[in-house]
């Protein structure tokens, strides 16, 4: 993703045939998740506003349907463990092990 070209995604798939490996451009549009409502024609672009609309929609949908939403607290906690390990690794100049999440916080 490049914010200067918000209507394009550069994708590469590991299972592509060897003679077709490499990045290719995919344009956002109606076939993109949430695209039917946000991008009725291809290449309109993904912006900050659209991202917040999608996040809000997913949150309200999870509340209305009484289902788990994501990202949630556990996702944020795991991301912070990774961030802490990155900082520790940079300070020590070596690989470090990730702490395992505490069982009470993980569903």
PDB file of C-alpha atoms in Angstrom:
ATOM      1  CA  UNK A   1       0.000   0.000   0.000  1.00  0.00           C
ATOM      2  CA  UNK A   2       1.269   3.448  -0.907  1.00  0.00           C
ATOM      3  CA  UNK A   3      -0.691   6.396   0.476  1.00  0.00           C
ATOM      4  CA  UNK A   4       0.241   8.446  -2.598  1.00  0.00           C
ATOM      5  CA  UNK A   5      -1.516   5.871  -4.818  1.00  0.00           C
ATOM      6  CA  UNK A   6      -4.439   4.977  -2.565  1.00  0.00           C
ATOM      7  CA  UNK A   7      -6.449   3.235  -5.251  1.00  0.00           C
ATOM      8  CA  UNK A   8      -3.752   0.635  -5.897  1.00  0.00           C
ATOM      9  CA  UNK A   9      -2.471  -2.345  -3.965  1.00  0.00           C
ATOM     10  CA  UNK A  10       0.742  -4.114  -4.945  1.00  0.00           C
ATOM     11  CA  UNK A  11       0.316  -7.861  -4.386  1.00  0.00           C
ATOM     12  CA  UNK A  12       2.489 -10.933  -4.816  1.00  0.00           C
ATOM     13  CA  UNK A  13       1.361 -14.469  -4.066  1.00  0.00           C
ATOM     14  CA  UNK A  14       3.665 -17.287  -3.004  1.00  0.00           C
ATOM     15  CA  UNK A  15       1.623 -19.854  -4.915  1.00  0.00           C
ATOM     16  CA  UNK A  16       1.922 -18.083  -8.287  1.00  0.00           C
ATOM     17  CA  UNK A  17       3.639 -20.138 -11.000  1.00  0.00           C
ATOM     18  CA  UNK A  18       7.383 -19.469 -11.099  1.00  0.00           C
ATOM     19  CA  UNK A  19       7.124 -17.793 -14.505  1.00  0.00           C
ATOM     20  CA  UNK A  20       4.497 -15.354 -13.171  1.00  0.00           C
ATOM     21  CA  UNK A  21       5.969 -14.498  -9.746  1.00  0.00           C
ATOM     22  CA  UNK A  22       6.260 -10.862  -8.869  1.00  0.00           C
ATOM     23  CA  UNK A  23       4.186  -7.926  -7.781  1.00  0.00           C
ATOM     24  CA  UNK A  24       1.146  -6.809  -9.707  1.00  0.00           C
ATOM     25  CA  UNK A  25      -1.233  -3.903  -9.288  1.00  0.00           C
ATOM     26  CA  UNK A  26      -4.767  -4.482  -8.061  1.00  0.00           C
ATOM     27  CA  UNK A  27      -7.177  -1.553  -8.073  1.00  0.00           C
ATOM     28  CA  UNK A  28      -9.734  -0.994  -5.335  1.00  0.00           C
ATOM     29  CA  UNK A  29     -13.335  -1.145  -6.433  1.00  0.00           C
ATOM     30  CA  UNK A  30     -16.649  -2.926  -6.014  1.00  0.00           C
ATOM     31  CA  UNK A  31     -14.968  -6.362  -5.772  1.00  0.00           C
ATOM     32  CA  UNK A  32     -12.761  -5.194  -2.862  1.00  0.00           C
ATOM     33  CA  UNK A  33     -14.115  -6.000   0.623  1.00  0.00           C
ATOM     34  CA  UNK A  34     -16.542  -3.172   1.525  1.00  0.00           C
ATOM     35  CA  UNK A  35     -16.050  -1.874  -2.018  1.00  0.00           C
ATOM     36  CA  UNK A  36     -19.656  -2.084  -3.092  1.00  0.00           C
ATOM     37  CA  UNK A  37     -20.572   0.669  -0.639  1.00  0.00           C
ATOM     38  CA  UNK A  38     -17.370   2.722  -0.703  1.00  0.00           C
ATOM     39  CA  UNK A  39     -15.871   2.318  -4.180  1.00  0.00           C
ATOM     40  CA  UNK A  40     -18.699   1.808  -6.702  1.00  0.00           C
ATOM     41  CA  UNK A  41     -16.237   2.179  -9.582  1.00  0.00           C
ATOM     42  CA  UNK A  42     -12.636   0.902  -9.644  1.00  0.00           C
ATOM     43  CA  UNK A  43      -9.685   3.062  -8.566  1.00  0.00           C
ATOM     44  CA  UNK A  44     -11.442   5.627  -6.374  1.00  0.00           C
ATOM     45  CA  UNK A  45      -8.887   5.197  -3.612  1.00  0.00           C
ATOM     46  CA  UNK A  46      -8.696   4.107  -0.005  1.00  0.00           C
ATOM     47  CA  UNK A  47      -8.232   6.926   2.456  1.00  0.00           C
ATOM     48  CA  UNK A  48      -8.258   7.586   6.174  1.00  0.00           C
ATOM     49  CA  UNK A  49     -11.994   8.308   6.112  1.00  0.00           C
ATOM     50  CA  UNK A  50     -12.833   5.008   4.441  1.00  0.00           C
ATOM     51  CA  UNK A  51     -10.680   3.136   6.929  1.00  0.00           C
ATOM     52  CA  UNK A  52     -12.552   4.712   9.852  1.00  0.00           C
ATOM     53  CA  UNK A  53     -15.927   3.979   8.207  1.00  0.00           C
ATOM     54  CA  UNK A  54     -14.986   0.304   7.876  1.00  0.00           C
ATOM     55  CA  UNK A  55     -13.707   0.099  11.471  1.00  0.00           C
ATOM     56  CA  UNK A  56     -16.882   1.739  12.804  1.00  0.00           C
ATOM     57  CA  UNK A  57     -19.110  -0.499  10.690  1.00  0.00           C
ATOM     58  CA  UNK A  58     -17.355  -3.641  11.942  1.00  0.00           C
ATOM     59  CA  UNK A  59     -17.568  -2.485  15.568  1.00  0.00           C
ATOM     60  CA  UNK A  60     -21.294  -1.623  15.414  1.00  0.00           C
ATOM     61  CA  UNK A  61     -22.043  -4.839  13.516  1.00  0.00           C
ATOM     62  CA  UNK A  62     -20.271  -6.893  16.199  1.00  0.00           C
ATOM     63  CA  UNK A  63     -22.213  -5.079  18.929  1.00  0.00           C
ATOM     64  CA  UNK A  64     -25.549  -5.545  17.135  1.00  0.00           C
ATOM     65  CA  UNK A  65     -24.878  -9.230  16.438  1.00  0.00           C
ATOM     66  CA  UNK A  66     -23.245  -9.830  19.853  1.00  0.00           C
ATOM     67  CA  UNK A  67     -20.111 -11.269  18.254  1.00  0.00           C
ATOM     68  CA  UNK A  68     -16.395 -10.816  18.897  1.00  0.00           C
ATOM     69  CA  UNK A  69     -14.899  -7.814  17.150  1.00  0.00           C
ATOM     70  CA  UNK A  70     -11.394  -7.368  15.876  1.00  0.00           C
ATOM     71  CA  UNK A  71      -9.113  -5.756  16.589  1.00  0.00           C
ATOM     72  CA  UNK A  72      -9.863  -6.152  20.271  1.00  0.00           C
ATOM     73  CA  UNK A  73      -7.966  -5.757  23.530  1.00  0.00           C
ATOM     74  CA  UNK A  74      -6.150  -9.077  23.109  1.00  0.00           C
ATOM     75  CA  UNK A  75      -4.980  -8.088  19.621  1.00  0.00           C
ATOM     76  CA  UNK A  76      -3.637  -4.804  20.982  1.00  0.00           C
ATOM     77  CA  UNK A  77      -1.938  -6.572  23.867  1.00  0.00           C
ATOM     78  CA  UNK A  78      -0.176  -8.981  21.507  1.00  0.00           C
ATOM     79  CA  UNK A  79       0.946  -6.094  19.290  1.00  0.00           C
ATOM     80  CA  UNK A  80       2.434  -4.353  22.327  1.00  0.00           C
ATOM     81  CA  UNK A  81       4.333  -7.531  23.257  1.00  0.00           C
ATOM     82  CA  UNK A  82       5.804  -7.518  19.753  1.00  0.00           C
ATOM     83  CA  UNK A  83       6.670  -3.809  19.999  1.00  0.00           C
ATOM     84  CA  UNK A  84       8.381  -4.383  23.351  1.00  0.00           C
ATOM     85  CA  UNK A  85      10.391  -7.265  21.877  1.00  0.00           C
ATOM     86  CA  UNK A  86      11.441  -5.093  18.922  1.00  0.00           C
ATOM     87  CA  UNK A  87      12.716  -2.388  21.276  1.00  0.00           C
ATOM     88  CA  UNK A  88      14.503  -4.911  23.489  1.00  0.00           C
ATOM     89  CA  UNK A  89      16.082  -6.539  20.444  1.00  0.00           C
ATOM     90  CA  UNK A  90      17.299  -3.157  19.167  1.00  0.00           C
ATOM     91  CA  UNK A  91      18.771  -2.272  22.564  1.00  0.00           C
ATOM     92  CA  UNK A  92      20.555  -5.617  22.923  1.00  0.00           C
ATOM     93  CA  UNK A  93      21.499  -5.951  19.262  1.00  0.00           C
ATOM     94  CA  UNK A  94      20.256  -9.546  19.157  1.00  0.00           C
ATOM     95  CA  UNK A  95      17.142 -11.651  18.758  1.00  0.00           C
ATOM     96  CA  UNK A  96      14.867 -11.891  21.808  1.00  0.00           C
ATOM     97  CA  UNK A  97      12.013 -14.250  22.623  1.00  0.00           C
ATOM     98  CA  UNK A  98       8.474 -12.965  22.769  1.00  0.00           C
ATOM     99  CA  UNK A  99       6.684 -13.135  26.085  1.00  0.00           C
ATOM    100  CA  UNK A 100       3.634 -15.372  25.963  1.00  0.00           C
ATOM    101  CA  UNK A 101       0.338 -13.567  26.648  1.00  0.00           C
ATOM    102  CA  UNK A 102      -1.042 -14.135  30.098  1.00  0.00           C
ATOM    103  CA  UNK A 103      -3.819 -16.780  29.994  1.00  0.00           C
ATOM    104  CA  UNK A 104      -6.341 -14.444  31.663  1.00  0.00           C
ATOM    105  CA  UNK A 105      -6.095 -12.042  28.725  1.00  0.00           C
ATOM    106  CA  UNK A 106      -6.334 -14.581  25.922  1.00  0.00           C
ATOM    107  CA  UNK A 107      -9.636 -16.136  24.980  1.00  0.00           C
TER     108      UNK A 107
END
